[in-house]
Coordinates of N, CA and C in Angstrom, one line a residue:
M1 N 98.2 67.7 49.6 CA 97.5 68.7 48.8 C 98.0 70.1 49.3
T2 N 98.3 70.9 48.4 CA 98.8 72.3 48.7 C 97.6 73.2 48.9
T3 N 97.8 74.3 49.7 CA 96.8 75.3 49.9 C 96.8 76.2 48.7
P4 N 95.6 76.4 48.1 CA 95.6 77.4 46.9 C 95.9 78.8 47.3
K5 N 96.4 79.6 46.4 CA 96.7 81.0 46.7 C 95.5 81.9 46.6
N6 N 94.6 81.5 45.7 CA 93.4 82.3 45.5 C 92.2 81.4 45.6
W7 N 91.0 82.1 45.7 CA 89.8 81.3 45.6 C 89.6 81.0 44.1
P8 N 88.9 80.0 43.8 CA 88.7 79.7 42.3 C 87.9 80.8 41.6
F9 N 88.1 80.9 40.3 CA 87.5 82.0 39.6 C 86.0 82.0 39.7
W10 N 85.3 80.9 39.6 CA 83.9 80.8 39.7 C 83.4 81.4 41.0
L11 N 84.1 81.1 42.1 CA 83.7 81.6 43.4 C 83.9 83.1 43.6
I12 N 85.0 83.5 43.0 CA 85.3 85.0 43.0 C 84.2 85.7 42.2
A13 N 83.8 85.2 41.0 CA 82.8 85.8 40.2 C 81.5 85.8 40.9
V14 N 81.1 84.7 41.6 CA 79.8 84.7 42.3 C 79.8 85.6 43.5
H15 N 81.0 85.7 44.2 CA 81.1 86.7 45.3 C 80.8 88.1 44.8
W16 N 81.4 88.6 43.8 CA 81.3 89.9 43.3 C 79.9 90.1 42.7
L17 N 79.4 89.2 42.0 CA 78.0 89.3 41.4 C 77.0 89.4 42.6
T18 N 77.2 88.6 43.6 CA 76.3 88.6 44.8 C 76.4 90.0 45.4
A19 N 77.6 90.6 45.5 CA 77.7 91.9 46.1 C 77.0 92.9 45.3
L20 N 77.1 92.9 44.0 CA 76.4 93.9 43.2 C 74.8 93.7 43.3
V21 N 74.4 92.4 43.2 CA 73.0 92.1 43.3 C 72.4 92.6 44.6
V22 N 73.1 92.2 45.7 CA 72.6 92.6 47.1 C 72.5 94.1 47.2
A23 N 73.5 94.9 46.7 CA 73.4 96.3 46.8 C 72.3 96.9 45.9
G24 N 72.1 96.3 44.7 CA 71.1 96.7 43.8 C 69.7 96.4 44.4
M25 N 69.5 95.2 44.9 CA 68.2 94.8 45.5 C 67.9 95.7 46.7
F26 N 68.9 96.1 47.5 CA 68.6 96.9 48.7 C 68.1 98.3 48.2
G27 N 68.8 98.9 47.2 CA 68.4 100.1 46.6 C 67.0 100.1 46.0
V28 N 66.7 99.0 45.3 CA 65.4 98.9 44.6 C 64.3 98.7 45.7
G29 N 64.7 97.9 46.7 CA 63.7 97.7 47.8 C 63.3 98.9 48.5
I30 N 64.3 99.8 48.8 CA 63.9 101.1 49.4 C 63.1 101.9 48.5
W31 N 63.4 101.9 47.2 CA 62.7 102.7 46.2 C 61.3 102.2 46.0
M32 N 61.1 100.9 46.0 CA 59.8 100.3 45.7 C 58.7 100.6 46.8
V33 N 59.1 100.7 48.0 CA 58.1 100.9 49.1 C 57.4 102.3 48.9
D34 N 58.0 103.2 48.2 CA 57.3 104.5 48.0 C 56.6 104.6 46.7
L35 N 56.5 103.5 45.9 CA 55.8 103.5 44.6 C 54.3 103.6 44.9
T36 N 53.6 104.4 44.1 CA 52.1 104.4 44.3 C 51.5 103.5 43.3
Y37 N 50.2 103.2 43.5 CA 49.4 102.3 42.6 C 49.5 102.8 41.2
Y38 N 49.6 104.1 41.0 CA 49.5 104.7 39.6 C 50.9 104.8 38.9
S39 N 51.9 104.4 39.6 CA 53.3 104.4 39.0 C 53.3 103.2 38.0
E40 N 54.0 103.5 36.9 CA 54.2 102.4 35.9 C 55.1 101.3 36.4
W41 N 55.8 101.5 37.5 CA 56.7 100.5 38.1 C 56.1 99.7 39.2
Y42 N 54.8 100.1 39.6 CA 54.2 99.5 40.7 C 54.1 98.0 40.7
R43 N 53.9 97.4 39.5 CA 53.9 95.9 39.3 C 55.2 95.4 38.8
T44 N 55.9 96.1 37.9 CA 57.1 95.6 37.3 C 58.2 95.5 38.3
A45 N 58.5 96.5 39.1 CA 59.6 96.5 40.1 C 59.5 95.3 41.0
P46 N 58.3 95.1 41.7 CA 58.3 93.9 42.6 C 58.5 92.6 41.9
H47 N 58.0 92.5 40.6 CA 58.2 91.3 39.9 C 59.6 91.0 39.6
W48 N 60.4 92.0 39.2 CA 61.8 91.9 39.0 C 62.5 91.6 40.4
H49 N 62.1 92.3 41.4 CA 62.8 92.1 42.7 C 62.6 90.7 43.2
K50 N 61.4 90.1 43.1 CA 61.1 88.8 43.5 C 61.9 87.8 42.6
S51 N 61.9 88.0 41.3 CA 62.6 87.1 40.4 C 64.1 87.1 40.6
V52 N 64.7 88.2 40.8 CA 66.1 88.3 41.1 C 66.4 87.7 42.5
G53 N 65.5 87.9 43.4 CA 65.7 87.3 44.8 C 65.6 85.8 44.7
I54 N 64.7 85.2 44.0 CA 64.7 83.7 43.8 C 65.9 83.2 43.2
L55 N 66.4 83.9 42.1 CA 67.6 83.4 41.4 C 68.8 83.6 42.4
L56 N 68.9 84.7 43.1 CA 70.0 84.9 44.1 C 70.0 83.8 45.1
A57 N 68.8 83.4 45.6 CA 68.7 82.3 46.6 C 69.2 81.0 46.0
A58 N 68.9 80.7 44.8 CA 69.4 79.5 44.2 C 70.9 79.5 44.0
V59 N 71.4 80.7 43.6 CA 72.9 80.8 43.4 C 73.6 80.7 44.8
T60 N 73.0 81.3 45.8 CA 73.6 81.3 47.1 C 73.6 79.9 47.7
L61 N 72.5 79.1 47.5 CA 72.5 77.7 48.0 C 73.6 76.9 47.2
A62 N 73.7 77.1 45.9 CA 74.7 76.4 45.2 C 76.1 76.8 45.6
R63 N 76.3 78.1 45.9 CA 77.6 78.7 46.4 C 78.0 78.0 47.7
L64 N 77.0 77.9 48.6 CA 77.3 77.3 49.9 C 77.7 75.9 49.8
F65 N 77.0 75.2 48.9 CA 77.3 73.7 48.7 C 78.7 73.6 48.1
M66 N 79.0 74.4 47.1 CA 80.3 74.3 46.5 C 81.4 74.8 47.4
R67 N 81.1 75.8 48.2 CA 82.1 76.4 49.1 C 82.5 75.3 50.1
L68 N 81.6 74.4 50.5 CA 81.9 73.4 51.5 C 82.9 72.3 50.8
R69 N 82.9 72.3 49.5 CA 83.7 71.3 48.8 C 85.0 71.9 48.2
T70 N 85.2 73.2 48.5 CA 86.4 73.9 47.9 C 87.4 74.2 49.0
R71 N 88.6 73.9 48.7 CA 89.7 74.3 49.6 C 89.9 75.8 49.6
R72 N 90.1 76.3 50.8 CA 90.2 77.8 50.9 C 91.7 78.1 50.9
P73 N 92.0 79.3 50.4 CA 93.4 79.9 50.5 C 93.8 80.1 52.0
A74 N 95.0 80.4 52.2 CA 95.5 80.7 53.6 C 94.8 81.9 54.1
R75 N 94.4 81.8 55.4 CA 93.8 82.9 56.1 C 94.8 83.8 56.7
H76 N 94.4 85.1 56.8 CA 95.4 86.1 57.2 C 94.8 86.8 58.5
G77 N 95.6 87.5 59.2 CA 95.2 88.1 60.4 C 95.4 87.3 61.6
N78 N 95.2 87.9 62.8 CA 95.4 87.2 64.1 C 94.2 86.3 64.3
K79 N 94.3 85.6 65.4 CA 93.2 84.6 65.7 C 91.8 85.3 65.9
L80 N 91.8 86.5 66.6 CA 90.6 87.2 66.7 C 90.0 87.6 65.4
E81 N 90.9 88.2 64.5 CA 90.4 88.6 63.2 C 89.8 87.4 62.4
Q82 N 90.5 86.3 62.5 CA 90.0 85.1 61.8 C 88.7 84.6 62.4
W83 N 88.5 84.7 63.7 CA 87.3 84.3 64.3 C 86.2 85.3 63.9
L84 N 86.5 86.6 63.9 CA 85.5 87.6 63.5 C 85.1 87.4 62.1
S85 N 86.1 87.0 61.2 CA 85.8 86.8 59.8 C 84.8 85.6 59.7
S86 N 85.0 84.5 60.4 CA 84.1 83.4 60.4 C 82.7 83.7 60.9
V87 N 82.7 84.4 62.0 CA 81.4 84.8 62.5 C 80.6 85.8 61.5
G88 N 81.4 86.7 61.0 CA 80.8 87.7 60.0 C 80.3 87.0 58.8
H89 N 81.0 86.0 58.2 CA 80.6 85.3 57.1 C 79.3 84.5 57.4
L90 N 79.3 83.8 58.5 CA 78.1 83.1 58.9 C 76.9 84.0 59.1
A91 N 77.1 85.2 59.7 CA 76.0 86.1 59.9 C 75.5 86.6 58.5
I92 N 76.4 86.9 57.6 CA 76.0 87.3 56.2 C 75.1 86.2 55.6
Y93 N 75.6 85.0 55.6 CA 74.8 83.9 55.1 C 73.4 83.7 55.8
A94 N 73.5 83.9 57.1 CA 72.2 83.7 57.9 C 71.2 84.8 57.5
L95 N 71.7 86.1 57.4 CA 70.8 87.2 57.0 C 70.3 87.0 55.6
L96 N 71.1 86.5 54.7 CA 70.7 86.2 53.3 C 69.5 85.2 53.4
L97 N 69.7 84.1 54.2 CA 68.7 83.1 54.3 C 67.4 83.7 54.9
V98 N 67.5 84.5 55.9 CA 66.3 85.2 56.5 C 65.6 86.1 55.5
I99 N 66.4 86.8 54.7 CA 65.8 87.7 53.6 C 65.1 86.8 52.6
F100 N 65.7 85.7 52.2 CA 65.1 84.8 51.2 C 63.8 84.3 51.7
V101 N 63.8 83.8 52.9 CA 62.6 83.1 53.5 C 61.5 84.2 53.7
S102 N 61.9 85.3 54.3 CA 60.9 86.4 54.6 C 60.3 86.9 53.3
G103 N 61.1 87.1 52.3 CA 60.6 87.6 51.0 C 59.6 86.6 50.4
Y104 N 59.9 85.3 50.5 CA 59.0 84.3 50.0 C 57.7 84.3 50.8
L105 N 57.8 84.5 52.1 CA 56.6 84.6 53.0 C 55.7 85.8 52.7
I106 N 56.4 86.9 52.4 CA 55.6 88.1 52.0 C 54.9 87.9 50.7
S107 N 55.6 87.3 49.7 CA 55.1 87.2 48.3 C 54.0 86.1 48.2
T108 N 54.0 85.1 49.1 CA 53.1 84.0 48.9 C 52.0 83.9 49.9
A109 N 51.9 84.9 50.8 CA 50.9 84.9 51.9 C 49.5 84.8 51.3
D110 N 49.3 85.3 50.1 CA 48.0 85.2 49.5 C 47.7 83.9 48.7
G111 N 48.7 83.0 48.8 CA 48.6 81.7 48.1 C 49.1 81.7 46.7
R112 N 49.4 82.8 46.1 CA 49.9 82.9 44.7 C 51.3 82.5 44.7
S113 N 51.7 81.9 43.5 CA 53.1 81.5 43.3 C 53.9 82.7 42.9
I114 N 55.2 82.6 42.9 CA 56.1 83.7 42.4 C 56.6 83.3 41.0
D115 N 56.2 84.2 40.1 CA 56.7 84.0 38.7 C 58.1 84.6 38.6
V116 N 59.0 83.7 38.2 CA 60.4 84.2 38.0 C 60.6 84.6 36.6
F117 N 60.6 85.9 36.3 CA 60.7 86.4 34.9 C 59.9 85.7 33.9
N118 N 58.7 85.1 34.3 CA 57.8 84.3 33.5 C 58.5 83.1 32.9
W119 N 59.6 82.7 33.5 CA 60.3 81.5 33.0 C 59.8 80.2 33.7
F120 N 59.5 80.4 35.0 CA 59.0 79.3 35.8 C 58.3 79.9 37.1
S121 N 57.6 79.1 37.8 CA 56.9 79.6 39.0 C 57.4 78.8 40.2
V122 N 57.5 79.5 41.3 CA 57.8 78.9 42.6 C 56.4 78.9 43.4
P123 N 55.9 77.7 43.7 CA 54.6 77.6 44.3 C 54.5 78.4 45.6
G124 N 53.4 79.0 45.9 CA 53.1 79.7 47.1 C 52.7 78.8 48.2
A125 N 53.0 79.1 49.4 CA 52.7 78.3 50.6 C 51.4 78.8 51.2
G126 N 50.9 79.9 50.9 CA 49.7 80.5 51.5 C 50.1 81.1 52.9
E127 N 49.1 81.5 53.6 CA 49.3 82.2 54.9 C 49.5 81.1 55.9
L128 N 50.7 81.0 56.4 CA 51.1 80.0 57.4 C 50.8 80.4 58.9
F129 N 50.7 81.8 59.1 CA 50.4 82.3 60.4 C 49.8 83.7 60.1
S130 N 49.0 84.2 61.1 CA 48.3 85.4 60.9 C 49.2 86.6 60.8
D131 N 48.8 87.5 60.0 CA 49.6 88.7 59.7 C 51.0 88.4 59.1
Q132 N 51.0 87.3 58.3 CA 52.3 86.8 57.8 C 53.0 87.8 56.9
S133 N 52.3 88.4 56.0 CA 53.0 89.4 55.1 C 53.5 90.6 55.9
D134 N 52.8 91.1 56.9 CA 53.3 92.2 57.6 C 54.5 91.9 58.5
I135 N 54.4 90.7 59.2 CA 55.5 90.3 60.1 C 56.7 90.0 59.2
A136 N 56.5 89.2 58.1 CA 57.6 88.9 57.3 C 58.2 90.1 56.6
G137 N 57.4 91.1 56.3 CA 57.8 92.4 55.7 C 58.8 93.1 56.7
E138 N 58.4 93.1 58.0 CA 59.3 93.8 58.9 C 60.6 93.0 59.1
V139 N 60.5 91.7 59.2 CA 61.7 90.9 59.3 C 62.6 91.1 58.0
H140 N 62.0 91.1 56.9 CA 62.7 91.4 55.6 C 63.5 92.7 55.6
E141 N 62.8 93.7 56.1 CA 63.4 95.1 56.1 C 64.6 95.1 57.1
Y142 N 64.4 94.6 58.3 CA 65.4 94.7 59.3 C 66.6 93.8 58.9
A143 N 66.3 92.6 58.3 CA 67.4 91.8 57.9 C 68.2 92.4 56.8
A144 N 67.5 93.1 55.9 CA 68.2 93.8 54.7 C 69.1 94.9 55.2
F145 N 68.6 95.7 56.2 CA 69.5 96.7 56.8 C 70.6 96.1 57.5
G146 N 70.4 95.0 58.2 CA 71.5 94.3 58.9 C 72.5 93.8 58.0
L147 N 72.0 93.2 56.9 CA 72.9 92.7 55.9 C 73.8 93.8 55.3
I148 N 73.2 94.9 54.9 CA 74.0 96.0 54.4 C 75.0 96.5 55.4
G149 N 74.6 96.6 56.7 CA 75.6 97.0 57.7 C 76.8 96.0 57.8
L150 N 76.5 94.7 57.7 CA 77.6 93.7 57.7 C 78.4 93.8 56.5
V151 N 77.8 94.0 55.3 CA 78.5 94.1 54.1 C 79.5 95.3 54.2
V152 N 79.1 96.4 54.8 CA 80.0 97.6 54.9 C 81.2 97.2 55.8
I153 N 80.9 96.5 56.9 CA 81.9 96.1 57.8 C 82.9 95.1 57.1
H154 N 82.3 94.2 56.3 CA 83.1 93.2 55.5 C 84.0 94.0 54.6
A155 N 83.5 95.0 53.9 CA 84.4 95.7 52.9 C 85.4 96.5 53.7
L156 N 85.1 97.1 54.8 CA 86.1 97.9 55.6 C 87.2 96.9 56.1
A157 N 86.8 95.7 56.5 CA 87.8 94.7 56.9 C 88.7 94.3 55.8
A158 N 88.2 94.2 54.6 CA 89.0 93.8 53.4 C 90.0 95.0 53.1
F159 N 89.5 96.2 53.2 CA 90.4 97.3 53.0 C 91.5 97.4 54.1
K160 N 91.1 97.1 55.3 CA 92.1 97.1 56.4 C 93.2 96.1 56.1
H161 N 92.8 94.9 55.7 CA 93.8 93.9 55.4 C 94.7 94.3 54.2
H162 N 94.1 95.0 53.2 CA 94.8 95.4 52.1 C 95.8 96.6 52.3
F163 N 95.2 97.6 53.0 CA 96.0 98.9 53.1 C 96.8 99.0 54.4
I164 N 96.3 98.4 55.5 CA 97.0 98.5 56.7 C 97.9 97.3 57.0
S165 N 97.2 96.1 57.0 CA 98.0 94.9 57.3 C 98.8 94.4 56.1
R166 N 98.5 94.9 54.9 CA 99.2 94.6 53.7 C 99.3 93.1 53.4
D167 N 98.2 92.4 53.7 CA 98.2 90.9 53.5 C 97.4 90.6 52.2
A168 N 97.3 89.4 51.9 CA 96.7 89.0 50.6 C 95.2 88.7 50.7
T169 N 94.5 89.1 51.7 CA 93.1 88.8 51.9 C 92.3 89.3 50.7
L170 N 92.4 90.6 50.4 CA 91.6 91.2 49.3 C 92.1 90.7 48.0
S171 N 93.4 90.6 47.8 CA 93.9 90.1 46.5 C 93.5 88.7 46.2
Q172 N 93.2 87.9 47.2 CA 92.7 86.5 47.0 C 91.3 86.5 46.4
M173 N 90.5 87.5 46.8 CA 89.2 87.6 46.3 C 89.1 88.4 44.9
T174 N 90.2 88.8 44.4 CA 90.2 89.4 43.1 C 91.0 88.5 42.1
G175 N 91.6 87.4 42.7 CA 92.3 86.5 41.8 C 93.7 87.0 41.5
R176 N 94.2 88.1 42.1 CA 95.4 88.7 41.7 C 96.6 88.3 42.6
H177 N 96.4 87.5 43.6 CA 97.4 87.1 44.5 C 98.2 86.0 43.8
R178 N 99.5 86.1 43.9 CA 100.4 85.1 43.2 C 101.2 84.3 44.2

C-alpha cells in the first residue's frame, strides 16, 4: 500500500469546518456571558450554542473513529516537530472532549435535556456533584481558552511548515499537494 499524498477530502472538509465552528463557538461563548435577561438573545444564543456543541461532539467522535481507520500522508519535519505535532493534536482532541463534557454538565445540572435545534433531545444527567454547573462552567471556560491557544499554535506551526520549511504539511490539509 502506498502512502497517500493528501488527507481524504472528507477529512479535510471536517477539519476546516471544525476550525470555523470552534472559532465561532468561542466568540459566541464570550459574547453570551454578557447577555442580560432582557436581551432577545438571552435564550436563543445558548440554545444554538448547545445545539452546535452537541453536533460538533458527534462529528468529532465520528472524525476520531474514521481517522483511526485512515492512512495518513507522509509526515514532515524533524523528530521533535513530529512528536510535538502528535502531542498537540492529542491535546486539541482532549480539550475538545473536556469542553463537550463540561458543556453537557453545565446544561443538564438541573436535570433538563438539551434540545438540539428542536430536532431531538439529549437526556440530562442531573446534578452529579454539588456546584456542578459552576465548576463545569469554569472548566469549560479554561478549556475553551486553552483550545484557542493550541489552535493558534497549530496554525502558526502550519505556516512555519509552509513558508519557512517549505514542505507539504499545509498543502496536504488543503488537498493541493500533488
